[in-house]
Amino acid sequence: MKQIAFRLNHICHAQFGLRTRAGSIIKTINPEKKTREQIRLEIEDPFQAERLRQIQLEEDAKNFKQYIYNLKQNDSNPNNFIKVKVKNVEVAKTETTTESDISKPFIVKKIPKQEKILISGIRRKVPASLRRLIPICRPLINMHLYQAQEAIADSGRKAAQFLAKTLVMVRSHAVQRGYDPERLYVHSIQVGRYKKFRKARFHAKARINPAFRETSQIKVILEERPTKEMFKDFVQGKTPSVISYLMKDQLVREKADYAKIRRFQLFLTSKGRQQQKLMLKRRAQKEMKEKGLSFKYLHRQIVEQEAEQLAENYDTGKSGVHRFNLEARQTLFKKNEEINN
C-alpha cells in the first residue's frame, strides 16, 4: 500500500506540481464495505451485480423518456393539444384512395392583386426648405383627403400653405378626370430640393453680399380606394370628422326624417362611432360562442358584410344622382334649343 501511495505522490508532483503525504493518500483509499450476504451472493453468482446495474440503467432510461413525454413543450403528447369546442358542425365522411387520378390534373389559379388607382401632381419653386416641409407631410400619409386638408389648415405654419395649395391642385385634376373626391386618400408625399435662387443682401456702408434662397418641390400622390375599402373604416368606427360634417350637412339640406338620421347616427358623432365599435365587438363575441370560431375571423367577416352592403347603397345612390343631373341638363338643353328656334 505504501508503494502505491509513493507512486501516486510522484505522479501528482510530475503532472500537477502538487506534493501530498503518503498517509493522506492511504486514508482516502477506503475499501468498499460489504455484508456477508453480499459476499455470499457474489460467490454464488459473480455476474449478479452487473445484471442488477443493467436493470437499473434501463429503468432510469425509461423514467427519463416518460419525463420528456410529460413535458408541456412536447407536441407529441395529446394532453398538450389545444382544446377546441365545435358545435353544430356536420363532418362529411369521404373515402380516400391511395391511387391518384392523373387524367384530371390539379390547376392552381393565382388571383392577381387589384392595381391601385393613383393620381399625382407636382408643384415646383416652393419657397420653403425641406426642414420645414417634411414634419408637416409625414402625418398626412394614409389619411383621407378632406381630413388632410383640415389638418393642414389647423397647423398654422407658413410652409403648410404651399402644401394645402398642392392638395387642392391635385384634387381638381382628379375631379376633372372623373374620380370621386370622397374616395381619395393621400397615398404618399415626396418632397425634394429644387433650384437655389441668388439674391442680394444689403449691409451698412453700401456693402452688398450674395445670398441664396432654397426652394423645394412637392409631389402629392392620391389614391382612389374602392368603395368597400372606404366603408370598412367607417364600419369599424374610424370615420373622419370632416366626412361626418359633410354627412350632417347633406342630411340638413335634404331635410331628412328621424329614421334616416338614426340610421346614420353611428357615423355622425364621436359617441356613435364608439358605440359602433362596441356593437361590433359584442356581435363577434356572440357568434364566437355559437359557432366556436375565432374572434378575429368573425369580426373581419362582419365588417366585410356591412361594408359591402353600405358600398352597394352608396353606388346606387351615386348612379341615381348622376342620372338625375344628366336628365336635368338634357331638359335644359331642349329648352334652349326651342328658344333659339
Short mmCIF file of C-alpha atoms in Angstrom, two decimals:
data_model
loop_
_atom_site.label_atom_id
_atom_site.label_comp_id
_atom_site.label_asym_id
_atom_site.label_seq_id
_atom_site.Cartn_x
_atom_site.Cartn_y
_atom_site.Cartn_z
CA MET A 1 0.00 0.00 0.00
CA LYS A 2 2.84 2.37 0.82
CA GLN A 3 4.40 1.73 -2.58
CA ILE A 4 1.11 2.69 -4.26
CA ALA A 5 0.94 5.88 -2.16
CA PHE A 6 4.52 6.89 -3.09
CA ARG A 7 3.77 6.20 -6.74
CA LEU A 8 0.67 8.45 -6.62
CA ASN A 9 2.66 11.16 -4.90
CA HIS A 10 5.24 11.03 -7.69
CA ILE A 11 2.53 11.26 -10.40
CA CYS A 12 0.84 14.27 -8.70
CA HIS A 13 4.13 16.10 -8.41
CA ALA A 14 5.15 15.35 -12.03
CA GLN A 15 1.79 16.17 -13.66
CA PHE A 16 0.30 18.93 -11.50
CA GLY A 17 3.18 20.18 -9.32
CA LEU A 18 1.48 19.03 -6.10
CA ARG A 19 3.04 17.26 -3.13
CA THR A 20 0.99 15.03 -0.85
CA ARG A 21 1.80 12.81 2.07
CA ALA A 22 1.55 9.07 1.76
CA GLY A 23 -0.68 8.89 4.84
CA SER A 24 -3.33 11.18 3.34
CA ILE A 25 -3.46 9.07 0.18
CA ILE A 26 -3.75 5.87 2.16
CA LYS A 27 -6.65 7.34 4.17
CA THR A 28 -8.52 8.34 1.03
CA ILE A 29 -8.34 4.82 -0.45
CA ASN A 30 -11.03 3.12 1.62
CA PRO A 31 -12.18 -0.32 0.54
CA GLU A 32 -15.92 -0.82 -0.01
CA LYS A 33 -17.60 -2.43 2.95
CA LYS A 34 -19.79 -5.43 2.06
CA THR A 35 -22.02 -7.57 4.18
CA ARG A 36 -21.76 -11.35 4.47
CA GLU A 37 -24.91 -11.74 2.44
CA GLN A 38 -23.45 -9.68 -0.44
CA ILE A 39 -20.20 -11.66 -0.36
CA ARG A 40 -22.13 -14.95 -0.40
CA LEU A 41 -24.24 -13.83 -3.37
CA GLU A 42 -21.13 -12.72 -5.28
CA ILE A 43 -19.53 -16.11 -4.73
CA GLU A 44 -22.64 -17.97 -5.89
CA ASP A 45 -23.36 -15.69 -8.91
CA PRO A 46 -20.41 -13.42 -9.84
CA PHE A 47 -22.42 -11.62 -12.64
CA GLN A 48 -25.36 -10.68 -10.44
CA ALA A 49 -24.08 -7.14 -9.70
CA GLU A 50 -23.58 -6.36 -13.38
CA ARG A 51 -27.05 -7.66 -14.18
CA LEU A 52 -28.65 -5.54 -11.44
CA ARG A 53 -26.75 -2.49 -12.67
CA GLN A 54 -28.02 -3.05 -16.24
CA ILE A 55 -31.61 -3.36 -14.98
CA GLN A 56 -31.22 -0.12 -13.04
CA LEU A 57 -29.89 1.71 -16.14
CA GLU A 58 -32.83 0.50 -18.23
CA GLU A 59 -35.26 1.65 -15.55
CA ASP A 60 -33.61 5.09 -15.40
CA ALA A 61 -33.77 5.45 -19.21
CA LYS A 62 -37.47 4.50 -19.17
CA ASN A 63 -38.23 7.06 -16.44
CA PHE A 64 -36.34 9.78 -18.36
CA LYS A 65 -38.34 9.11 -21.56
CA GLN A 66 -41.57 9.33 -19.56
CA TYR A 67 -40.41 12.62 -18.05
CA ILE A 68 -39.69 14.07 -21.52
CA TYR A 69 -43.07 12.84 -22.77
CA ASN A 70 -44.95 14.57 -19.93
CA LEU A 71 -43.35 17.98 -20.54
CA LYS A 72 -45.66 20.82 -21.67
CA GLN A 73 -43.34 21.61 -24.59
CA ASN A 74 -43.79 18.13 -26.09
CA ASP A 75 -46.09 18.30 -29.13
CA SER A 76 -46.44 14.52 -29.43
CA ASN A 77 -48.36 14.29 -26.14
CA PRO A 78 -52.12 14.59 -26.81
CA ASN A 79 -52.66 16.13 -23.36
CA ASN A 80 -50.82 19.24 -24.59
CA PHE A 81 -53.11 19.83 -27.58
CA ILE A 82 -55.30 22.96 -27.65
CA LYS A 83 -58.87 22.13 -26.75
CA VAL A 84 -61.36 23.41 -29.36
CA LYS A 85 -65.13 23.18 -28.96
CA VAL A 86 -67.10 22.84 -32.18
CA LYS A 87 -70.90 22.82 -32.06
CA ASN A 88 -73.45 22.02 -34.74
CA VAL A 89 -70.86 21.14 -37.34
CA GLU A 90 -71.54 18.20 -39.65
CA VAL A 91 -68.46 16.44 -40.96
CA ALA A 92 -68.94 14.56 -44.21
CA LYS A 93 -67.05 11.26 -44.43
CA THR A 94 -65.10 10.88 -47.63
CA GLU A 95 -63.40 7.75 -48.83
CA THR A 96 -59.75 8.35 -49.66
CA THR A 97 -57.95 6.37 -52.32
CA THR A 98 -54.24 5.81 -52.42
CA GLU A 99 -54.06 5.94 -56.20
CA SER A 100 -54.00 9.45 -57.72
CA ASP A 101 -56.06 10.34 -60.75
CA ILE A 102 -53.54 11.66 -63.31
CA SER A 103 -56.17 12.15 -66.03
CA LYS A 104 -57.56 15.23 -64.17
CA PRO A 105 -54.65 17.48 -63.23
CA PHE A 106 -54.91 19.97 -60.37
CA ILE A 107 -54.68 23.58 -61.58
CA VAL A 108 -53.69 26.37 -59.22
CA LYS A 109 -55.12 29.78 -60.15
CA LYS A 110 -53.25 32.82 -58.94
CA ILE A 111 -55.57 35.80 -58.46
CA PRO A 112 -53.64 39.00 -59.21
CA LYS A 113 -53.82 41.92 -56.82
CA GLN A 114 -56.06 44.79 -57.75
CA GLU A 115 -53.97 47.67 -59.04
CA LYS A 116 -54.18 50.92 -57.14
CA ILE A 117 -55.65 53.98 -58.88
CA LEU A 118 -53.17 56.80 -58.33
CA ILE A 119 -53.35 60.49 -59.28
CA SER A 120 -50.20 62.59 -58.89
CA GLY A 121 -49.30 66.26 -59.18
CA ILE A 122 -46.07 68.27 -58.74
CA ARG A 123 -45.62 71.82 -57.50
CA ARG A 124 -42.18 73.39 -58.07
CA LYS A 125 -40.40 76.52 -56.83
CA VAL A 126 -41.93 76.26 -53.37
CA PRO A 127 -40.20 78.92 -51.22
CA ALA A 128 -39.70 76.60 -48.22
CA SER A 129 -36.90 74.28 -47.13
CA LEU A 130 -37.10 70.53 -46.56
CA ARG A 131 -36.59 71.04 -42.84
CA ARG A 132 -39.94 72.85 -42.66
CA LEU A 133 -41.92 70.71 -45.12
CA ILE A 134 -41.08 67.16 -44.02
CA PRO A 135 -42.59 67.34 -40.47
CA ILE A 136 -45.85 68.62 -41.99
CA CYS A 137 -46.07 65.90 -44.68
CA ARG A 138 -45.40 62.81 -42.53
CA PRO A 139 -48.67 62.72 -40.53
CA LEU A 140 -50.79 63.02 -43.70
CA ILE A 141 -49.89 59.61 -45.17
CA ASN A 142 -52.88 57.19 -45.49
CA MET A 143 -55.24 59.97 -44.40
CA HIS A 144 -58.44 60.93 -46.15
CA LEU A 145 -58.01 63.94 -48.44
CA TYR A 146 -60.57 66.07 -46.61
CA GLN A 147 -59.07 65.17 -43.26
CA ALA A 148 -55.58 66.03 -44.54
CA GLN A 149 -56.76 69.45 -45.73
CA GLU A 150 -58.29 70.14 -42.33
CA ALA A 151 -55.09 69.07 -40.53
CA ILE A 152 -53.00 71.42 -42.70
CA ALA A 153 -55.38 74.32 -42.07
CA ASP A 154 -55.05 73.82 -38.30
CA SER A 155 -51.23 73.65 -38.34
CA GLY A 156 -50.74 77.43 -38.56
CA ARG A 157 -47.38 77.23 -40.37
CA LYS A 158 -46.41 79.17 -43.44
CA ALA A 159 -44.97 76.11 -45.21
CA ALA A 160 -48.33 74.32 -44.78
CA GLN A 161 -50.00 76.86 -47.07
CA PHE A 162 -47.97 75.66 -50.07
CA LEU A 163 -48.83 72.03 -49.29
CA ALA A 164 -52.53 72.93 -49.00
CA LYS A 165 -52.45 74.59 -52.44
CA THR A 166 -50.81 71.46 -53.88
CA LEU A 167 -53.54 69.22 -52.45
CA VAL A 168 -56.23 71.47 -53.93
CA MET A 169 -54.47 71.38 -57.32
CA VAL A 170 -54.22 67.57 -57.40
CA ARG A 171 -57.83 67.22 -56.20
CA SER A 172 -59.08 69.46 -59.04
CA HIS A 173 -57.12 67.35 -61.55
CA ALA A 174 -58.73 64.18 -60.16
CA VAL A 175 -62.24 65.63 -60.33
CA GLN A 176 -61.69 66.76 -63.93
CA ARG A 177 -60.65 63.22 -64.88
CA GLY A 178 -63.81 61.74 -63.35
CA TYR A 179 -62.55 60.42 -59.99
CA ASP A 180 -64.72 60.52 -56.89
CA PRO A 181 -63.27 63.08 -54.43
CA GLU A 182 -64.97 61.35 -51.47
CA ARG A 183 -62.87 58.22 -52.03
CA LEU A 184 -59.49 59.93 -52.37
CA TYR A 185 -56.76 59.21 -49.81
CA VAL A 186 -53.20 60.53 -49.52
CA HIS A 187 -51.03 57.68 -50.78
CA SER A 188 -47.64 59.41 -50.46
CA ILE A 189 -45.99 62.84 -50.47
CA GLN A 190 -42.50 63.29 -51.92
CA VAL A 191 -40.52 66.39 -51.06
CA GLY A 192 -37.22 67.24 -52.77
CA ARG A 193 -34.80 70.10 -53.32
CA TYR A 194 -35.21 72.44 -56.28
CA LYS A 195 -33.03 75.22 -57.69
CA LYS A 196 -31.33 77.80 -55.48
CA PHE A 197 -32.01 81.39 -56.46
CA ARG A 198 -29.38 84.07 -55.97
CA LYS A 199 -30.31 87.36 -54.38
CA ALA A 200 -28.56 90.33 -52.79
CA ARG A 201 -28.17 91.01 -49.08
CA PHE A 202 -27.59 94.65 -48.22
CA HIS A 203 -25.37 95.81 -45.33
CA ALA A 204 -24.27 99.08 -43.86
CA LYS A 205 -21.96 101.47 -45.66
CA ALA A 206 -23.21 100.42 -49.11
CA ARG A 207 -21.94 96.87 -48.84
CA ILE A 208 -23.70 94.07 -50.70
CA ASN A 209 -23.16 90.32 -50.27
CA PRO A 210 -24.68 87.49 -52.33
CA ALA A 211 -27.29 85.24 -50.70
CA PHE A 212 -29.11 82.11 -51.87
CA ARG A 213 -32.75 81.20 -51.39
CA GLU A 214 -33.59 77.50 -51.14
CA THR A 215 -36.67 76.19 -52.93
CA SER A 216 -38.34 72.79 -52.93
CA GLN A 217 -40.74 70.74 -54.98
CA ILE A 218 -43.71 68.77 -53.67
CA LYS A 219 -45.18 65.71 -55.37
CA VAL A 220 -48.53 64.56 -53.99
CA ILE A 221 -49.92 61.13 -54.96
CA LEU A 222 -53.59 60.48 -54.22
CA GLU A 223 -55.24 57.07 -54.25
CA GLU A 224 -58.86 56.36 -55.11
CA ARG A 225 -59.79 53.42 -52.91
CA PRO A 226 -62.68 51.08 -53.71
CA THR A 227 -65.99 51.88 -52.09
CA LYS A 228 -65.88 48.73 -49.97
CA GLU A 229 -62.42 49.54 -48.60
CA MET A 230 -63.55 53.05 -47.69
CA PHE A 231 -66.61 51.82 -45.80
CA LYS A 232 -64.55 49.24 -43.88
CA ASP A 233 -63.03 52.11 -41.90
CA PHE A 234 -66.45 53.67 -41.38
CA VAL A 235 -67.95 50.42 -40.06
CA GLN A 236 -65.08 50.00 -37.56
CA GLY A 237 -65.71 53.44 -36.10
CA LYS A 238 -62.90 55.26 -37.94
CA THR A 239 -65.00 57.81 -39.83
CA PRO A 240 -63.03 61.05 -40.41
CA SER A 241 -64.50 64.09 -38.69
CA VAL A 242 -64.74 66.01 -41.99
CA ILE A 243 -66.78 63.21 -43.57
CA SER A 244 -69.09 63.30 -40.55
CA TYR A 245 -69.52 67.06 -41.02
CA LEU A 246 -70.32 66.61 -44.72
CA MET A 247 -72.86 63.89 -43.92
CA LYS A 248 -74.56 66.19 -41.38
CA ASP A 249 -74.68 68.99 -43.94
CA GLN A 250 -76.20 66.66 -46.53
CA LEU A 251 -78.87 65.47 -44.09
CA VAL A 252 -79.76 69.07 -43.21
CA ARG A 253 -80.07 70.08 -46.87
CA GLU A 254 -82.22 67.03 -47.62
CA LYS A 255 -84.40 67.70 -44.54
CA ALA A 256 -84.02 64.06 -43.56
CA ASP A 257 -86.50 62.42 -41.21
CA TYR A 258 -85.71 60.86 -37.81
CA ALA A 259 -85.40 57.31 -39.15
CA LYS A 260 -82.69 58.28 -41.62
CA ILE A 261 -80.77 60.31 -39.05
CA ARG A 262 -80.91 57.40 -36.61
CA ARG A 263 -79.58 55.04 -39.27
CA PHE A 264 -76.52 57.23 -39.84
CA GLN A 265 -76.04 58.10 -36.15
CA LEU A 266 -73.12 55.64 -35.91
CA PHE A 267 -71.09 57.81 -38.32
CA LEU A 268 -72.12 61.33 -37.31
CA THR A 269 -70.83 61.74 -33.74
CA SER A 270 -67.88 60.50 -31.72
CA LYS A 271 -70.21 58.73 -29.28
CA GLY A 272 -71.90 56.97 -32.20
CA ARG A 273 -68.53 55.79 -33.51
CA GLN A 274 -67.65 54.45 -30.07
CA GLN A 275 -70.97 52.58 -29.90
CA GLN A 276 -70.29 51.12 -33.35
CA LYS A 277 -67.00 49.62 -32.12
CA LEU A 278 -68.71 48.17 -29.04
CA MET A 279 -71.60 46.70 -31.04
CA LEU A 280 -69.20 45.01 -33.48
CA LYS A 281 -67.25 43.50 -30.60
CA ARG A 282 -70.36 42.15 -28.88
CA ARG A 283 -71.75 40.72 -32.10
CA ALA A 284 -68.49 38.90 -32.84
CA GLN A 285 -68.35 37.52 -29.29
CA LYS A 286 -71.92 36.24 -29.55
CA GLU A 287 -71.21 34.44 -32.83
CA MET A 288 -67.97 33.06 -31.39
CA LYS A 289 -69.93 31.35 -28.59
CA GLU A 290 -72.49 29.97 -31.04
CA LYS A 291 -70.18 28.78 -33.84
CA GLY A 292 -66.95 28.16 -31.92
CA LEU A 293 -64.76 30.06 -34.41
CA SER A 294 -62.05 32.62 -33.73
CA PHE A 295 -62.95 36.18 -32.73
CA LYS A 296 -60.72 37.85 -35.34
CA TYR A 297 -62.18 35.82 -38.21
CA LEU A 298 -65.78 36.59 -37.21
CA HIS A 299 -65.03 40.28 -36.62
CA ARG A 300 -63.44 40.59 -40.08
CA GLN A 301 -66.36 38.74 -41.68
CA ILE A 302 -68.94 41.04 -40.07
CA VAL A 303 -67.03 44.14 -41.15
CA GLU A 304 -66.83 42.92 -44.75
CA GLN A 305 -70.56 42.13 -44.88
CA GLU A 306 -71.65 45.51 -43.55
CA ALA A 307 -69.12 47.38 -45.71
CA GLU A 308 -70.33 45.56 -48.82
CA GLN A 309 -73.94 46.49 -48.07
CA LEU A 310 -73.09 50.16 -47.46
CA ALA A 311 -70.96 50.27 -50.61
CA GLU A 312 -73.81 48.89 -52.69
CA ASN A 313 -76.21 51.53 -51.35
CA TYR A 314 -73.62 54.25 -51.94
CA ASP A 315 -73.02 53.19 -55.56
CA THR A 316 -76.73 53.03 -56.33
CA GLY A 317 -77.24 56.49 -54.80
CA LYS A 318 -74.36 57.93 -56.81
CA SER A 319 -75.69 56.47 -60.04
CA GLY A 320 -79.11 57.94 -59.28
CA VAL A 321 -77.62 61.39 -58.68
CA HIS A 322 -75.68 61.22 -61.95
CA ARG A 323 -78.79 60.14 -63.82
CA PHE A 324 -80.80 62.99 -62.29
CA ASN A 325 -78.14 65.55 -63.24
CA LEU A 326 -77.96 64.18 -66.79
CA GLU A 327 -81.73 64.39 -67.22
CA ALA A 328 -81.76 67.95 -65.86
CA ARG A 329 -79.07 69.01 -68.34
CA GLN A 330 -80.92 67.34 -71.21
CA THR A 331 -84.17 69.18 -70.41
CA LEU A 332 -82.30 72.48 -70.12
CA PHE A 333 -80.63 71.85 -73.48
CA LYS A 334 -84.00 71.14 -75.13
CA LYS A 335 -85.49 74.37 -73.72
CA ASN A 336 -82.54 76.39 -75.04
CA GLU A 337 -82.98 74.83 -78.50
CA GLU A 338 -86.68 75.68 -78.55
CA ILE A 339 -85.96 79.30 -77.59
CA ASN A 340 -83.28 79.65 -80.25
CA ASN A 341 -85.50 78.15 -82.94
#
